[in-house]
Coordinates of C-alpha atoms in Angstrom, one line a residue:
X14 CA 27.8 32.0 12.8
X15 CA 24.7 31.5 10.7
X16 CA 26.6 31.1 7.5
X17 CA 27.5 27.7 8.8
X18 CA 24.0 26.5 8.1
X19 CA 25.0 27.3 4.3
X20 CA 27.9 24.5 4.3
X21 CA 27.1 21.0 3.7
X22 CA 27.5 18.3 6.3
X23 CA 31.0 17.8 5.8
X24 CA 31.8 21.4 6.1
X25 CA 29.8 21.7 9.3
X26 CA 31.7 18.8 10.7
X27 CA 35.0 20.4 9.8
X28 CA 33.9 23.5 11.8
X29 CA 33.1 21.4 15.0
X30 CA 36.4 19.7 14.6
X31 CA 38.3 23.0 14.1
X32 CA 36.2 24.3 17.4
X33 CA 34.7 27.1 15.2
X34 CA 31.5 26.1 16.9
X35 CA 30.2 23.6 19.6
X36 CA 27.6 20.9 19.0
X37 CA 25.1 22.6 21.2
X38 CA 25.8 25.8 19.5
X39 CA 25.4 24.3 16.0
X40 CA 22.1 22.6 17.2
X41 CA 20.7 26.0 18.5
X42 CA 21.5 27.6 15.3
X43 CA 19.5 24.6 13.3
X44 CA 16.4 24.9 15.7
X45 CA 16.4 28.9 15.2
X46 CA 16.5 28.2 11.3
X47 CA 13.7 25.8 11.9
X48 CA 11.6 28.1 14.0
X49 CA 12.2 30.9 11.2
X50 CA 11.0 28.7 8.3
X51 CA 8.5 26.4 10.0
X52 CA 5.3 28.2 9.1
X53 CA 6.1 28.7 5.6
X54 CA 7.5 25.2 4.7
X55 CA 6.1 22.8 7.4
X56 CA 9.2 20.5 6.7
X57 CA 9.9 19.2 10.4
X58 CA 6.9 17.9 11.9
X59 CA 8.2 16.3 15.5
X60 CA 11.1 17.2 17.4
X61 CA 12.6 15.8 20.7
X62 CA 14.7 18.7 21.8
X63 CA 15.7 17.6 25.3
X64 CA 17.1 14.5 24.1
X65 CA 18.9 16.3 21.2
X66 CA 20.5 18.7 23.7
X67 CA 21.8 16.0 25.8
X68 CA 23.4 14.1 22.8
X69 CA 24.9 17.6 21.7
X70 CA 26.5 18.1 25.1
X71 CA 27.8 14.5 25.1
X72 CA 29.2 15.1 21.5
X73 CA 31.1 18.2 22.9
X74 CA 32.6 16.2 25.7
X75 CA 33.6 13.6 23.3
X76 CA 35.2 16.0 20.7
X77 CA 37.2 17.6 24.0
X78 CA 38.8 14.3 24.7
X79 CA 39.5 13.8 21.1
X80 CA 37.1 11.1 20.7
X81 CA 33.8 10.6 18.7
X82 CA 32.7 9.2 15.4
X83 CA 32.4 10.4 11.7
X84 CA 29.4 12.4 12.6
X85 CA 29.7 13.4 16.2
X86 CA 28.0 16.6 17.1
X87 CA 26.2 16.9 13.5
X88 CA 22.5 17.7 13.8
X89 CA 20.2 16.1 11.4
X90 CA 16.7 15.0 10.8
X91 CA 15.0 11.9 9.9
X92 CA 12.2 11.0 7.4
X93 CA 8.9 10.2 9.6
X94 CA 8.9 6.6 8.1
X95 CA 11.6 5.6 10.4
X96 CA 11.4 5.0 13.9
X97 CA 13.3 7.0 16.3
X98 CA 13.6 6.6 20.1
X99 CA 10.9 9.0 21.5
X100 CA 9.7 9.7 18.0
X101 CA 8.0 6.6 16.4
X102 CA 7.3 6.7 12.8
X103 CA 3.9 8.1 12.1
X104 CA 4.0 7.6 8.4
X105 CA 1.3 10.3 8.5
X106 CA -1.2 8.1 10.5
X107 CA -2.1 9.2 14.3
X108 CA -2.4 5.5 15.6
X109 CA 1.1 4.9 14.4
X110 CA 2.9 7.4 16.6
X111 CA 1.1 6.2 19.7
X112 CA 3.7 3.4 20.0
X113 CA 7.1 3.0 22.0
X114 CA 9.8 2.4 19.3
X115 CA 13.7 1.7 19.1
X116 CA 15.7 3.3 16.7
X117 CA 15.5 1.9 13.1
X118 CA 18.6 0.1 11.9
X119 CA 19.7 3.1 9.8
X120 CA 18.9 5.7 12.6
X121 CA 21.0 3.5 14.9
X122 CA 23.9 3.4 12.6
X123 CA 23.8 7.4 12.4
X124 CA 23.6 7.7 16.0
X125 CA 26.3 5.5 16.8
X126 CA 28.3 7.4 14.3
X127 CA 27.7 10.4 16.6
X128 CA 24.7 12.3 14.8
X129 CA 22.4 14.6 17.0
X130 CA 19.0 13.4 15.8
X131 CA 16.5 16.1 16.9
X132 CA 13.4 16.0 14.5
X133 CA 11.2 13.9 11.9
X134 CA 10.1 15.3 8.4
X135 CA 6.9 15.2 6.8
X136 CA 5.6 12.4 4.4
X137 CA 2.5 11.5 2.7
X138 CA 0.2 8.9 4.4
X139 CA 2.0 5.5 4.5
X140 CA 4.9 7.2 2.2
X141 CA 2.5 6.7 -0.9
X142 CA 2.5 9.7 -2.8
X143 CA 4.8 12.2 -4.8
X144 CA 3.5 15.0 -2.4
X145 CA 4.0 15.2 1.2
X146 CA 0.6 15.8 2.8
X147 CA -1.4 14.2 5.5
X148 CA -4.2 15.1 7.6
X149 CA -2.3 14.7 10.8
X150 CA 0.6 17.1 10.1
X151 CA -0.5 19.0 6.9
X152 CA 1.3 19.8 3.6
X153 CA 4.9 20.6 3.1
X154 CA 5.8 23.4 0.8
X155 CA 8.6 23.6 -1.6
X156 CA 11.2 26.3 -0.6
X157 CA 11.5 27.2 -4.3
X158 CA 7.8 28.0 -4.6
X159 CA 5.4 27.7 -1.7
X160 CA 2.5 26.9 -3.9
X161 CA 4.2 23.8 -5.3
X162 CA 5.2 20.4 -3.7
X163 CA 8.5 19.3 -2.4
X164 CA 7.8 15.9 -3.8
X165 CA 7.2 12.7 -2.0
X166 CA 7.5 10.6 0.0
X167 CA 10.8 12.2 1.3
X168 CA 9.4 15.6 0.6
X169 CA 9.8 17.1 4.2
X170 CA 13.5 16.0 4.0
X171 CA 14.1 17.6 0.7
X172 CA 12.6 20.8 1.8
X173 CA 14.7 20.9 5.0
X174 CA 17.9 20.2 3.2
X175 CA 17.2 23.1 0.6
X176 CA 16.3 25.5 3.1
X177 CA 19.3 24.8 5.4
X178 CA 17.3 23.4 8.2
X179 CA 19.4 20.3 8.3
X180 CA 22.6 19.2 6.3
X181 CA 21.9 15.3 6.3
X182 CA 18.9 13.3 6.0
X183 CA 17.9 9.6 5.9
X184 CA 15.1 8.8 3.4
X185 CA 13.4 5.9 1.6
X186 CA 12.4 5.0 -2.0
X187 CA 10.0 2.6 -3.3
X188 CA 8.8 4.7 -6.3
X189 CA 11.0 7.6 -6.4
X190 CA 10.7 8.8 -2.8
X191 CA 14.2 9.7 -2.7
X192 CA 14.9 11.0 -6.2
X193 CA 11.8 12.8 -6.9
X194 CA 12.0 15.2 -4.0
X195 CA 15.8 15.7 -4.7
X196 CA 14.8 16.6 -8.2
X197 CA 12.0 19.1 -7.1
X198 CA 14.1 20.8 -4.3
X199 CA 17.5 20.9 -5.9
X200 CA 19.2 18.6 -3.6
X201 CA 21.3 15.3 -3.7
X202 CA 20.1 11.8 -2.9
X203 CA 21.2 8.2 -3.4
X204 CA 18.8 5.3 -3.9
X205 CA 21.1 2.2 -3.0
X206 CA 21.2 -1.4 -4.4
X207 CA 18.3 -3.0 -2.9
X208 CA 19.4 -4.9 0.1
X209 CA 22.4 -2.9 0.8
X210 CA 20.8 -1.1 3.6
X211 CA 18.7 -2.6 6.5
X212 CA 14.8 -1.6 6.1
X213 CA 14.3 -2.7 9.9
X214 CA 12.4 0.1 11.5
X215 CA 10.8 1.4 8.5
X216 CA 6.9 2.1 8.6
X217 CA 5.5 0.8 6.1
X218 CA 5.5 -2.3 6.6
X219 CA 3.8 -2.9 9.7
X220 CA 5.9 -2.2 12.9
X221 CA 7.6 -5.4 14.0
X222 CA 7.9 -6.8 10.4
X223 CA 11.1 -8.7 10.0
X224 CA 11.1 -9.3 6.0
X225 CA 13.0 -6.9 3.8
X226 CA 10.4 -5.8 1.3
X227 CA 11.0 -6.0 -2.4
X228 CA 11.8 -2.6 -4.0
X229 CA 12.0 -0.5 -0.9
X230 CA 15.5 1.0 0.1
X231 CA 16.6 3.4 2.8
X232 CA 19.2 6.1 1.8
X233 CA 21.0 9.2 2.4
X234 CA 19.8 12.8 1.2
X235 CA 22.2 15.9 1.2
X236 CA 23.5 19.0 -0.2
X237 CA 26.5 17.4 -1.5
X238 CA 27.8 14.3 -3.2
X239 CA 30.6 13.7 -0.7
X240 CA 27.8 14.0 2.1
X241 CA 26.0 11.2 0.4
X242 CA 28.9 8.9 0.3
X243 CA 29.9 9.9 4.0
X244 CA 26.5 8.8 5.2
X245 CA 26.2 6.0 3.0
X246 CA 29.6 4.5 4.5
X247 CA 27.7 4.6 7.7
X248 CA 24.7 3.0 6.8
X249 CA 26.2 0.2 4.5
X250 CA 29.3 -2.0 4.4
X251 CA 31.2 -2.0 1.3
X252 CA 30.9 1.7 0.6
X253 CA 34.0 3.7 1.6
X254 CA 33.7 7.1 3.4
X255 CA 36.4 8.3 0.9
X256 CA 37.2 7.0 -2.4
X257 CA 39.0 8.4 -5.8
X258 CA 37.0 11.0 -7.7
X259 CA 37.1 10.2 -11.3
X260 CA 38.4 12.8 -13.9
X261 CA 35.4 13.7 -16.0
X262 CA 37.7 13.1 -19.2
X263 CA 37.6 9.3 -18.3
X264 CA 33.8 8.9 -18.0
X265 CA 31.7 7.2 -20.5
X266 CA 27.9 8.1 -19.9
X267 CA 24.7 6.7 -21.8
X268 CA 22.2 9.5 -22.0
X269 CA 18.7 8.1 -21.9
X270 CA 16.1 10.8 -22.8
X271 CA 13.3 9.0 -24.9
X272 CA 10.5 6.5 -24.5
X273 CA 8.5 8.3 -21.6
X274 CA 6.8 11.6 -21.5
X275 CA 9.3 14.4 -20.6
X276 CA 8.4 18.3 -20.4
X277 CA 10.5 20.3 -22.7
X278 CA 11.8 22.4 -20.1
X279 CA 13.1 19.4 -18.1
X280 CA 14.7 18.3 -21.4
X281 CA 16.4 21.4 -21.9
X282 CA 18.1 21.3 -18.6
X283 CA 19.3 17.8 -18.8
X284 CA 20.6 18.5 -22.3
X285 CA 22.5 21.4 -21.0
X286 CA 24.2 19.4 -18.2
X287 CA 25.0 16.9 -20.9
X288 CA 26.6 19.8 -23.0
X289 CA 28.5 20.9 -20.0
X290 CA 29.8 17.3 -19.3
X291 CA 31.0 17.2 -22.8
X292 CA 32.6 20.5 -22.6
X293 CA 34.6 19.0 -19.6
X294 CA 35.9 16.2 -21.6
X295 CA 33.2 13.5 -20.7
X296 CA 31.8 11.1 -23.3
X297 CA 28.2 11.4 -23.1
X298 CA 26.3 9.6 -25.9
X299 CA 22.5 9.4 -26.6
X300 CA 21.2 5.9 -26.1
X301 CA 17.9 4.4 -26.6
X302 CA 15.9 2.9 -23.8
X303 CA 17.9 0.5 -22.0
X304 CA 15.1 -2.1 -21.8
X305 CA 11.6 -2.6 -23.6
X306 CA 9.7 -0.2 -21.5
X307 CA 6.2 -1.8 -21.8
X308 CA 7.7 -5.0 -20.1
X309 CA 9.4 -2.9 -17.6
X310 CA 6.3 -1.2 -16.6
X311 CA 4.2 -4.1 -16.7
X312 CA 6.2 -6.0 -14.4
X313 CA 6.9 -3.1 -12.0
X314 CA 3.2 -2.5 -11.5
X315 CA 2.8 -6.0 -10.4
X316 CA 5.9 -6.0 -8.2
X317 CA 5.0 -2.5 -6.5
X318 CA 1.3 -3.4 -6.3
X319 CA 1.9 -6.7 -4.4
X320 CA 4.1 -4.7 -1.7
X321 CA 1.7 -1.9 -1.5
X322 CA -1.5 -4.1 -1.5
X323 CA 0.0 -6.0 1.8
X324 CA -0.3 -2.8 3.8
X325 CA -4.0 -2.1 3.0
X326 CA -6.7 -2.9 5.4
X327 CA -7.7 -6.6 5.2
X328 CA -11.4 -5.4 3.8
X329 CA -9.6 -3.4 1.0
X330 CA -7.4 -6.5 -0.1
X331 CA -10.6 -8.7 -0.2
X332 CA -12.3 -6.0 -2.4
X333 CA -9.5 -6.2 -4.8
X334 CA -9.5 -10.0 -5.0
X335 CA -13.1 -10.0 -5.8
X336 CA -12.7 -7.5 -8.7
X337 CA -10.0 -9.6 -10.4
X338 CA -12.4 -11.4 -12.8
X339 CA -14.2 -8.2 -13.7
X340 CA -10.8 -6.3 -14.1
X341 CA -9.8 -9.2 -16.2
X342 CA -12.8 -8.7 -18.7
X343 CA -12.1 -4.9 -18.5
X344 CA -8.5 -5.5 -19.9
X345 CA -9.4 -7.9 -22.4
X346 CA -12.0 -5.3 -23.8
X347 CA -9.1 -2.8 -24.0
X348 CA -8.7 -1.0 -20.6
X349 CA -5.2 0.1 -20.2
X350 CA -2.4 -0.9 -18.0
X351 CA -2.8 2.1 -15.9
X352 CA -6.6 1.9 -15.7
X353 CA -8.6 0.8 -12.8
X354 CA -8.6 -2.7 -14.1
X355 CA -5.0 -2.9 -14.6
X356 CA -4.1 -1.4 -11.1
X357 CA -6.8 -3.9 -9.6
X358 CA -5.1 -6.9 -11.1
X359 CA -1.6 -5.8 -10.2
X360 CA -2.9 -5.1 -6.5
X361 CA -4.4 -8.5 -6.3
X362 CA -1.6 -10.4 -8.1
X363 CA -1.4 -13.9 -7.5
X364 CA 1.8 -15.5 -6.4
X365 CA 2.2 -17.0 -9.9
X366 CA 1.9 -13.5 -11.4
X367 CA 4.4 -12.2 -9.1
X368 CA 6.9 -14.9 -10.0
X369 CA 6.2 -14.3 -13.7
X370 CA 6.9 -10.3 -13.1
X371 CA 10.2 -11.2 -11.1
X372 CA 11.3 -13.2 -13.8
X373 CA 11.0 -10.4 -16.4
X374 CA 12.5 -8.1 -13.8
X375 CA 15.6 -10.4 -13.7
X376 CA 15.7 -10.6 -17.7
X377 CA 15.6 -6.8 -18.0
X378 CA 18.4 -6.6 -15.3
X379 CA 20.8 -8.6 -17.3
X380 CA 19.8 -6.6 -20.3
X381 CA 21.0 -3.2 -18.6
X382 CA 23.9 -5.0 -17.1
X383 CA 24.9 -5.8 -20.6
X384 CA 24.8 -2.1 -21.7
X385 CA 26.6 -1.1 -18.8
X386 CA 29.5 -3.1 -19.4
X387 CA 30.6 -0.6 -21.9
X388 CA 29.3 2.5 -19.9
X389 CA 30.4 3.9 -16.5
X390 CA 26.5 4.7 -16.0
X391 CA 23.2 5.9 -17.5
X392 CA 22.4 9.4 -17.1
X393 CA 18.5 9.8 -17.1
X394 CA 15.7 12.3 -16.0
X395 CA 14.1 12.0 -12.6
X396 CA 10.5 13.1 -13.0
X397 CA 8.6 14.2 -16.1
X398 CA 8.2 17.8 -14.8
X399 CA 9.3 20.2 -12.3
X400 CA 7.7 20.5 -9.2
X401 CA 4.1 20.8 -9.6
X402 CA 1.3 22.9 -7.8
X403 CA -0.1 21.1 -4.6
X404 CA -3.0 18.8 -5.5
X405 CA -4.9 17.0 -2.9
X406 CA -7.8 15.5 -5.0
X407 CA -8.0 12.0 -5.5
X408 CA -5.2 10.4 -7.6
X409 CA -7.8 9.6 -10.4
X410 CA -8.6 13.3 -10.8
X411 CA -4.9 14.5 -10.9
X412 CA -3.1 15.3 -14.2
X413 CA 0.5 16.7 -14.5
X414 CA 0.6 20.0 -16.7
X415 CA 3.4 20.5 -19.1
X416 CA 4.8 23.7 -19.9
X417 CA 3.2 24.0 -23.3
X418 CA 0.0 23.6 -21.7
X419 CA -0.6 20.1 -22.4
X420 CA -1.2 17.5 -19.8
X421 CA -0.1 13.8 -18.9
X422 CA -1.2 11.2 -16.2
X423 CA -0.2 11.6 -12.7
X424 CA 1.2 8.1 -12.8
X425 CA 3.8 9.0 -15.1
X426 CA 5.9 9.9 -11.9
X427 CA 6.6 6.2 -11.9
X428 CA 8.1 6.2 -15.5
X429 CA 11.8 7.3 -15.2
X430 CA 12.5 6.1 -11.7
X431 CA 11.2 2.6 -12.5
X432 CA 14.3 1.0 -14.1
X433 CA 16.7 1.5 -11.1
X434 CA 13.9 0.5 -8.7
X435 CA 12.4 -2.7 -10.7
X436 CA 16.0 -4.0 -11.3
X437 CA 17.2 -3.2 -7.7
X438 CA 20.0 -0.9 -9.3
X439 CA 21.9 2.0 -7.6
X440 CA 20.8 5.6 -8.6
X441 CA 22.4 8.7 -7.3
X442 CA 20.4 12.0 -7.9
X443 CA 22.1 15.2 -8.4
X444 CA 20.8 18.8 -9.3
X445 CA 21.3 19.3 -12.9
X446 CA 20.1 23.1 -13.1
X447 CA 17.3 25.4 -13.2
X448 CA 14.4 25.4 -15.6
X449 CA 12.9 28.4 -17.6
X450 CA 10.6 29.0 -14.6
X451 CA 13.6 29.0 -12.3
X452 CA 12.8 25.7 -10.6
X453 CA 15.1 23.0 -9.9
X454 CA 15.6 19.9 -12.3
X455 CA 17.6 16.8 -11.0
X456 CA 19.1 13.8 -13.0
X457 CA 19.8 10.4 -11.9
X458 CA 23.1 8.5 -12.5
X459 CA 22.1 4.6 -12.6
X460 CA 24.7 2.2 -12.2
X461 CA 25.2 -1.7 -12.3
X462 CA 24.0 -3.7 -9.6
X463 CA 26.2 -3.2 -6.4
X464 CA 28.2 -0.2 -8.1
X465 CA 27.1 2.1 -5.5
X466 CA 30.4 3.5 -4.8
X467 CA 30.9 4.1 -8.7
X468 CA 27.7 6.2 -9.1
X469 CA 28.5 8.3 -5.9
X470 CA 31.9 8.9 -7.0
X471 CA 30.6 9.9 -10.6
X472 CA 28.0 12.4 -8.8
X473 CA 31.1 13.9 -6.9
X474 CA 32.9 14.5 -9.8
X475 CA 30.0 16.2 -11.4
X476 CA 29.3 18.2 -8.2
X477 CA 32.8 19.4 -7.9
X478 CA 33.7 20.1 -11.5
X479 CA 30.6 21.7 -13.0
X480 CA 28.5 22.8 -9.8
X481 CA 25.8 21.4 -7.7
X482 CA 23.6 22.5 -5.1
X483 CA 21.9 26.0 -5.4
X484 CA 20.0 27.5 -2.4
X485 CA 16.4 28.7 -3.3
X486 CA 16.0 32.6 -3.1
X487 CA 15.4 34.1 0.5
X488 CA 11.9 34.2 1.4

């Protein structure tokens, strides 16, 4: 029965429906896989097994009566930034897990659909890195290469999916946190249109926060595009569980590959995917950057910095405000946007500066929407490199190494994901293939505002017609 774990969530649900396996048996298979892989991956960092077994038994009872929901009996994990009954979100901080918590809204939706939620997957501290490491739980390793990160902040989720420890996950994204891990581990994810899925119960911000944070989204991760759609239909209204999958011959895609640093190995994989799509009949035409990139990154920096700063300790916020005058002087003398001065100004932005950045964002979104009027979607890289080796030095000391030996700033990880995030657009991440090093590379399918069902359908068409998930080599 172990081969059941190689199936996607839909395949496992079909096995449950056909009574090939019970929910309790499937949960025990998953837990055995977790035990075999945990020492080398460290992907799942908290578990509530007694409660999960109770839910699995209840799921079997429901199925015996011909009842249940779309996920009844399916074991799944949840990113450790989302509150779960019995497993409050730690976000890598010890004090946060000493709380009583109710299910986050997204978790409650999955549980109501019948999911058996048994574990939490690792994250960086406060979900603020492209690596999944914290002193509370340690580092998560990439199942393709244990010396490399699976990405962040939904890195434990992506590693668990790729290794067959879970078939479905709920993650989140404010700086590529759904898409980067999907690219690094060779799995699927969907960054929804902002506001489509409730953020209630996501940490950060602080527990008990009511307002929906700008930029941040909650979304599904899986090993197939059809599974993304299934979970999205549960997490959000307006995304049907099933939809017509377009013929690739009908698609018009804009291929955006220039304007930001991009390793030659990543470029080669994305270009190969574009070639396979063309061979299958899709129209894939190169396009220039959809918006002025300097304006995009400047506005995104203020919008993102304003959100992140609110979760900093009060003393750190006060220190940043005191630095504003000195930072302005440094910027005037030539310090770059990504320098300490640029970051300090963004993190301590005034409300007027935020409004100005928001206006730029709205104008850029209108520009993208105009381009998408003649395209079904934009196809673009996710990350400038493949998964990189673990690096737990301070951010300022980190560099991304390219395959030709050169390096680029660590902050370049924000570049390719910025358009969809800043402009509140949906973006579905799918595996594109393997690099010359044998490491996964993903692409994102960016759609118009609210066109989540469309990007998911395009992803499913690609998944079914030209291939999708590839399992990492066995340990």
